[in-house]
Amino acid sequence: MESSSHLSLTRRALVAAAAATAGATTPEGADAQPASAGNSSTDAGTPAMTSVSLRVNGELRSLELDTRTTLLDALREHLQLTGSKKGCDHGQCGACTVMVDGRRVYSCLTLAVMHEGDEVTTIEGLGQPETLHPMQAAFVKHDGYQCGYCTPGQICASVAMLEEIKAGVPSHVTADLMASPQLTAEEIRERMSGNICRCGAYSNIVEAITEVAGRQA
Amino acid sequence: MKFDTPATNNPIDQLKVVGRPLDRIDGPLKTTGQAPYAYERHDAVRNQAYGFILGSAIAKGRIDAMDTAAARKAPGVLAIVTTLDMPRLEKGPMNTASLFGGPEIQHYHQAIAVVVAESFEQARDAAAAIRVEYVRQPGRFDLAAEAPKAKLVPGDSGEGSGAPPEERVGDFEGAFATAAVKLDATYTTPDESHAMMEPHATIAAWEGDKLTIWTSNQMIAWGKRDLAKTLGIPAENVRLDSPYVGGGFGGKLFLRADAVLAALGAKAARRPVKLTLTRPLVANNTTHRPATIQRIRLGAGRDGKLTAIAHESISGDLEGGQPETAVSQTKLLYAGANRLTSLRLAVLDLPEGNAMRAPGEAPGLMALEVAMDEMAESLGMDPVEFRILNDTQVDPEDSERRFSQRQLVECLRLGAERFGWSRRSATPGQRREGRWMVGMGVAAGFRNNLLMKSAARVRLDGQGVVTVETDMTDIGTGSYTIIAQTAAEMMGVELGQVRVRLGDSSFPASAGSGGQWGANNSTAGVYAACMTLREAVARKLGFNSAEAEFVDGQVRSGNRSVPLGEAAGADGMAAEDQIEYGDLAKRYQQSTFAGHFVEVGVDAATGETRVRRMLAVCAAGRILNPKSARSQVIGAMTMGVGAALMEELAVDKRHGFFVNHDLAGYEVPVHADIPHQEVIFLDEVDPISSPMKAKGVGELGLCGVGAAIANAAYNATGIRVRDYPITLDKMIARLPELA
């Protein structure tokens, strides 16, 4: 049995773990309680607030935000646009995918204050239940979702991804970098791999995207 | 309604709405982001504050002191509740580890405090300022090291999978000793995480001594009971609401720390509190599928008939926990006169092991169905034919007890034909396509069908709109849609005339979502309530209820016809009933079956295995909605790819925790890993299961897939990997020299 403060325990554990699990996540909850060791800033004064103006789904929205607020939390908590989902808050799952100035981004990995004046399109901006965007309608038709939690991110990513192919942006599986990328299932799968669906609707999602892409082409 | 004799013809058999591949009725809400999940209920209650949960940084020991002074002074902080503020809380029967309270730490990331603040950023920051003095104790974290001390225990997954500590039929040892062909192999499966996309989340609000939580939970009635018990308040003072659940896979079957700490935080802050587990807390704070070490011995005659079958599994859990019931299917899947199964449990100080999609069968078949492949090869038999030869139509432990339906042979035969099985080379390592070594594999899928009591209320209004209310949950399974289909069929209305309200504990208690029992039981409960409503409507109209027909929005009897809305009248009508079951499940073995076929390519240079084609042929009773049922199966097949090729919680055996506790470290399949998937449902109705004549399918799709992939990888390379996942490091050293 050993007795120790959290601080010394964490340091020792860090050294031990680094030796054995090179590159792995640090142990002892360094992620969940990030500043518990050597923390010096938490008893500071009031949080730094700043005004941010975003154009969200075509509408100018002005917010007074804690500078630590992610774009995702600005949307979900401050604008109550909860269609964008928080699956990991680490940029690992894609559930928070929105479009900023037409390009898809993980909104959990970017701070709201970095987007002054930016045009943000969320799932709510693509379509509503009575007026579905073609991609939303294709997801319904092909059952490209189950629990629905990754779905808005999948759909936003799909819409932006097709624009990337149109614009000639190559991917890891593009065989000829000098030619325009083709709309193959392989290209779609590769380009959509930043959006996890744990329910496993991938096969249907690819069919939905393929149908919409075919209609566009 | 008591269901104790096999179903005869009933209104569901019309199949005007049930059995059709209809789009989900919740689709437009889900695809537009309008379906509200637990953390998103801004509308539910005003003035919500934010909670943040702190997890233990040690795996075992106790907390000497917690210094919250700095955290309490941090901006925006409204309240802090620590585990030292109260004794260990009571826990419900479903939980093994304590959810909160007291100084003792049972596992890493066990919740030790909740901070409530005006904003998420403030709560998170203040939680980081809490100083904790731990006294660490040595723990047992290595299953292989503890396995020799594992004790024989009974197992019951609570999800239709179970076995006694040791079960013997005939003389296994004698038969195995004299068998002409034998296999004795040990397989391991790793700890796995549910990794549902929506982390556990709850908003809690007190009104006096009454508590409402908006949460994400598969089993509402269990959650209500266990939250009341944990908080020491009467169950009638607790309400749960969980209309949308962002995935569960068993990880949200039980009350978890999010609900408890939201309630405690809200009490302390005197404000409604919303909180979610951060993604890194999910793996270690909640439950996981435990790792297994499985020894399988098979003995057969030269004719290929099994004479001896033994399946013994060891898994670990916290003190007082349960074994993974990995041997369960081996009691029922193949004929053979001499049999042995056993379950052993080692005590580990890792986080709590518990049900994950198809507990028992998922890891059990990953071993058994590879053993069958190995045995077929030793016998010089085709693995499809070997399985067919050893099929049984009765419970192998009780020959008087038949299966209600068992079409495993048909699944395998049809699957082999559709998949092009005849093109498979019996000798491994024969097919090469460029850099890819290509092979095919097969496995049987098996999962029991469970019967659970389930209740519902059905309302009919003056416009003829039918509203179903039940605490059933839709965790992506399609409950909303199949319940609407059931009510539409029963009441003779269009699907669009039906509203479905789910997940609220103030509604009648359903079977809930788990163990692939949800669809059959919850719709059977709706069937029962609709039957009661039909009788009431007929009675009100003076019709003979046995003769009344509910068709096209009308109630008809003889030459009289009355619109449903008119029959209900301005005040409307409502009926509540439940389905409960007699002893049909004892008299007949009720199970579901599949044939899984997979083609993989193994990279000849790197040893990486890629799935190229997948087919599942399923026999699972009436399929209520072929579109959503197919999705259940392809989703399960996808999880099977993860289990076979990538998923593994990495155990830090010194500090006692799962290291890769996020979605980058714990790899699950992504788009690029999954090819087009094929599913075929055999035409089957099972009148012994329920008035719906349906069975479960949501877990069947996972059962056996991993083994089919492993067998395909072997067929491609000649390399047999018996410890999952089959990652390239286990292949590469054994690959043939590159030409």
Tab-separated table of N, CA and C in Angstrom, chain B residues 662-730:
chain	number	residue	atom	x	y	z
B	662	ASP	N	-10.953	6.370	-25.642
B	662	ASP	CA	-11.647	7.339	-26.489
B	662	ASP	C	-11.776	6.739	-27.887
B	663	LEU	N	-12.377	7.475	-28.794
B	663	LEU	CA	-12.713	6.897	-30.092
B	663	LEU	C	-11.562	6.937	-31.091
B	664	ALA	N	-10.442	7.501	-30.683
B	664	ALA	CA	-9.253	7.399	-31.523
B	664	ALA	C	-8.439	6.184	-31.102
B	665	GLY	N	-8.352	5.948	-29.796
B	665	GLY	CA	-7.573	4.820	-29.297
B	665	GLY	C	-8.334	3.507	-29.368
B	666	TYR	N	-9.624	3.560	-29.073
B	666	TYR	CA	-10.454	2.358	-29.186
B	666	TYR	C	-11.055	2.373	-30.578
B	667	GLU	N	-10.504	1.550	-31.437
B	667	GLU	CA	-10.892	1.623	-32.843
B	667	GLU	C	-12.155	0.824	-33.112
B	668	VAL	N	-13.099	1.480	-33.725
B	668	VAL	CA	-14.312	0.810	-34.196
B	668	VAL	C	-14.333	0.948	-35.720
B	669	PRO	N	-15.109	0.122	-36.395
B	669	PRO	CA	-15.128	0.215	-37.854
B	669	PRO	C	-15.589	1.593	-38.331
B	670	VAL	N	-14.970	2.063	-39.401
B	670	VAL	CA	-15.401	3.294	-40.062
B	670	VAL	C	-15.867	2.924	-41.473
B	671	HIS	N	-16.345	3.924	-42.186
B	671	HIS	CA	-16.853	3.674	-43.547
B	671	HIS	C	-15.892	2.820	-44.374
B	672	ALA	N	-14.609	3.163	-44.309
B	672	ALA	CA	-13.642	2.500	-45.187
B	672	ALA	C	-13.470	1.017	-44.856
B	673	ASP	N	-13.936	0.599	-43.694
B	673	ASP	CA	-13.768	-0.796	-43.278
B	673	ASP	C	-14.924	-1.692	-43.710
B	674	ILE	N	-15.995	-1.097	-44.187
B	674	ILE	CA	-17.220	-1.877	-44.382
B	674	ILE	C	-17.652	-1.873	-45.844
B	675	PRO	N	-17.729	-3.068	-46.439
B	675	PRO	CA	-18.193	-3.164	-47.826
B	675	PRO	C	-19.720	-3.149	-47.860
B	676	HIS	N	-20.272	-3.252	-49.046
B	676	HIS	CA	-21.720	-3.459	-49.165
B	676	HIS	C	-22.082	-4.756	-48.448
B	677	GLN	N	-23.159	-4.722	-47.692
B	677	GLN	CA	-23.547	-5.905	-46.917
B	677	GLN	C	-24.887	-6.440	-47.394
B	678	GLU	N	-24.979	-7.769	-47.464
B	678	GLU	CA	-26.220	-8.413	-47.904
B	678	GLU	C	-26.875	-9.123	-46.738
B	679	VAL	N	-28.200	-9.007	-46.670
B	679	VAL	CA	-28.969	-9.713	-45.641
B	679	VAL	C	-30.161	-10.375	-46.307
B	680	ILE	N	-30.383	-11.621	-45.965
B	680	ILE	CA	-31.587	-12.325	-46.431
B	680	ILE	C	-32.329	-12.832	-45.206
B	681	PHE	N	-33.613	-12.528	-45.145
B	681	PHE	CA	-34.449	-13.093	-44.080
B	681	PHE	C	-35.232	-14.264	-44.653
B	682	LEU	N	-35.132	-15.410	-44.019
B	682	LEU	CA	-35.965	-16.534	-44.447
B	682	LEU	C	-37.414	-16.221	-44.095
B	683	ASP	N	-38.311	-16.699	-44.935
B	683	ASP	CA	-39.735	-16.506	-44.687
B	683	ASP	C	-40.123	-17.414	-43.527
B	684	GLU	N	-40.384	-16.825	-42.377
B	684	GLU	CA	-40.667	-17.645	-41.197
B	684	GLU	C	-41.681	-16.916	-40.328
B	685	VAL	N	-42.639	-17.636	-39.803
B	685	VAL	CA	-43.461	-17.092	-38.734
B	685	VAL	C	-43.378	-18.081	-37.578
B	686	ASP	N	-43.349	-17.549	-36.380
B	686	ASP	CA	-43.221	-18.417	-35.210
B	686	ASP	C	-44.393	-18.174	-34.265
B	687	PRO	N	-45.463	-18.947	-34.427
B	687	PRO	CA	-46.666	-18.702	-33.611
B	687	PRO	C	-46.459	-19.023	-32.135
B	688	ILE	N	-45.323	-19.611	-31.799
B	688	ILE	CA	-45.081	-19.955	-30.395
B	688	ILE	C	-44.453	-18.791	-29.637
B	689	SER	N	-43.922	-17.816	-30.371
B	689	SER	CA	-43.220	-16.722	-29.697
B	689	SER	C	-44.176	-15.677	-29.131
B	690	SER	N	-45.182	-15.282	-29.905
B	690	SER	CA	-46.103	-14.232	-29.451
B	690	SER	C	-47.183	-14.074	-30.507
B	691	PRO	N	-48.207	-13.251	-30.245
B	691	PRO	CA	-49.208	-12.999	-31.293
B	691	PRO	C	-48.592	-12.344	-32.522
B	692	MET	N	-47.450	-11.686	-32.372
B	692	MET	CA	-46.773	-11.075	-33.512
B	692	MET	C	-46.076	-12.126	-34.368
B	693	LYS	N	-45.817	-13.300	-33.785
B	693	LYS	CA	-45.113	-14.410	-34.461
B	693	LYS	C	-43.706	-13.997	-34.896
B	694	ALA	N	-43.178	-13.011	-34.193
B	694	ALA	CA	-41.852	-12.479	-34.505
B	694	ALA	C	-40.857	-12.956	-33.455
B	695	LYS	N	-39.585	-12.752	-33.736
B	695	LYS	CA	-38.543	-12.989	-32.739
B	695	LYS	C	-37.523	-11.855	-32.856
B	696	GLY	N	-36.514	-11.895	-32.029
B	696	GLY	CA	-35.528	-10.827	-32.072
B	696	GLY	C	-34.540	-11.021	-33.204
B	697	VAL	N	-33.950	-9.917	-33.645
B	697	VAL	CA	-32.979	-10.022	-34.728
B	697	VAL	C	-31.770	-9.097	-34.494
B	698	GLY	N	-31.880	-8.203	-33.538
B	698	GLY	CA	-30.873	-7.158	-33.361
B	698	GLY	C	-29.514	-7.648	-32.908
B	699	GLU	N	-29.483	-8.796	-32.264
B	699	GLU	CA	-28.201	-9.319	-31.803
B	699	GLU	C	-27.739	-10.495	-32.642
B	700	LEU	N	-28.706	-11.167	-33.272
B	700	LEU	CA	-28.374	-12.307	-34.117
B	700	LEU	C	-27.331	-11.927	-35.172
B	701	GLY	N	-27.474	-10.700	-35.684
B	701	GLY	CA	-26.571	-10.261	-36.745
B	701	GLY	C	-25.117	-10.194	-36.319
B	702	LEU	N	-24.890	-10.075	-35.011
B	702	LEU	CA	-23.517	-10.022	-34.491
B	702	LEU	C	-22.983	-11.421	-34.184
B	703	CYS	N	-23.896	-12.335	-33.889
B	703	CYS	CA	-23.494	-13.649	-33.374
B	703	CYS	C	-22.921	-14.523	-34.493
B	704	GLY	N	-21.648	-14.764	-34.443
B	704	GLY	CA	-20.997	-15.619	-35.432
B	704	GLY	C	-20.181	-14.857	-36.464
B	705	VAL	N	-20.452	-13.544	-36.623
B	705	VAL	CA	-19.751	-12.788	-37.666
B	705	VAL	C	-18.238	-12.806	-37.458
B	706	GLY	N	-17.825	-12.596	-36.210
B	706	GLY	CA	-16.388	-12.543	-35.922
B	706	GLY	C	-15.690	-13.821	-36.328
B	707	ALA	N	-16.334	-14.944	-36.049
B	707	ALA	CA	-15.736	-16.230	-36.406
B	707	ALA	C	-15.684	-16.413	-37.918
B	708	ALA	N	-16.740	-15.961	-38.609
B	708	ALA	CA	-16.734	-16.088	-40.073
B	708	ALA	C	-15.553	-15.301	-40.655
B	709	ILE	N	-15.272	-14.151	-40.068
B	709	ILE	CA	-14.144	-13.341	-40.538
B	709	ILE	C	-12.818	-14.049	-40.224
B	710	ALA	N	-12.718	-14.566	-39.021
B	710	ALA	CA	-11.493	-15.284	-38.639
B	710	ALA	C	-11.279	-16.488	-39.549
B	711	ASN	N	-12.358	-17.179	-39.850
B	711	ASN	CA	-12.243	-18.352	-40.720
B	711	ASN	C	-11.868	-17.966	-42.143
B	712	ALA	N	-12.379	-16.823	-42.591
B	712	ALA	CA	-12.014	-16.334	-43.922
B	712	ALA	C	-10.541	-15.934	-43.960
B	713	ALA	N	-10.073	-15.309	-42.890
B	713	ALA	CA	-8.661	-14.912	-42.841
B	713	ALA	C	-7.764	-16.155	-42.870
B	714	TYR	N	-8.209	-17.208	-42.203
B	714	TYR	CA	-7.456	-18.466	-42.245
B	714	TYR	C	-7.473	-19.064	-43.647
B	715	ASN	N	-8.645	-19.047	-44.246
B	715	ASN	CA	-8.765	-19.585	-45.596
B	715	ASN	C	-7.894	-18.803	-46.590
B	716	ALA	N	-7.757	-17.513	-46.321
B	716	ALA	CA	-6.934	-16.686	-47.206
B	716	ALA	C	-5.446	-16.978	-47.043
B	717	THR	N	-5.026	-17.257	-45.804
B	717	THR	CA	-3.588	-17.269	-45.503
B	717	THR	C	-3.045	-18.590	-44.972
B	718	GLY	N	-3.907	-19.399	-44.395
B	718	GLY	CA	-3.413	-20.582	-43.685
B	718	GLY	C	-2.907	-20.247	-42.286
B	719	ILE	N	-3.131	-19.021	-41.867
B	719	ILE	CA	-2.685	-18.625	-40.519
B	719	ILE	C	-3.897	-18.585	-39.595
B	720	ARG	N	-3.831	-19.352	-38.523
B	720	ARG	CA	-4.951	-19.407	-37.579
B	720	ARG	C	-4.593	-18.524	-36.386
B	721	VAL	N	-5.326	-17.444	-36.225
B	721	VAL	CA	-5.137	-16.570	-35.065
B	721	VAL	C	-6.260	-16.868	-34.084
B	722	ARG	N	-5.904	-17.254	-32.871
B	722	ARG	CA	-6.924	-17.623	-31.882
B	722	ARG	C	-7.106	-16.572	-30.797
B	723	ASP	N	-6.366	-15.500	-30.884
B	723	ASP	CA	-6.624	-14.405	-29.932
B	723	ASP	C	-7.035	-13.148	-30.680
B	724	TYR	N	-8.259	-12.767	-30.415
B	724	TYR	CA	-8.853	-11.589	-31.061
B	724	TYR	C	-8.331	-10.322	-30.402
B	725	PRO	N	-8.340	-9.193	-31.141
B	725	PRO	CA	-8.684	-9.058	-32.548
B	725	PRO	C	-7.548	-9.521	-33.440
B	726	ILE	N	-7.893	-9.870	-34.677
B	726	ILE	CA	-6.902	-10.374	-35.630
B	726	ILE	C	-6.226	-9.172	-36.278
B	727	THR	N	-5.271	-8.643	-35.578
B	727	THR	CA	-4.553	-7.468	-36.075
B	727	THR	C	-3.328	-7.928	-36.858
B	728	LEU	N	-2.762	-7.012	-37.620
B	728	LEU	CA	-1.697	-7.408	-38.542
B	728	LEU	C	-0.452	-7.937	-37.818
B	729	ASP	N	-0.206	-7.476	-36.591
B	729	ASP	CA	0.984	-7.940	-35.872
B	729	ASP	C	0.929	-9.440	-35.580
B	730	LYS	N	-0.298	-9.994	-35.527
B	730	LYS	CA	-0.431	-11.426	-35.262
B	730	LYS	C	-0.297	-12.243	-36.542
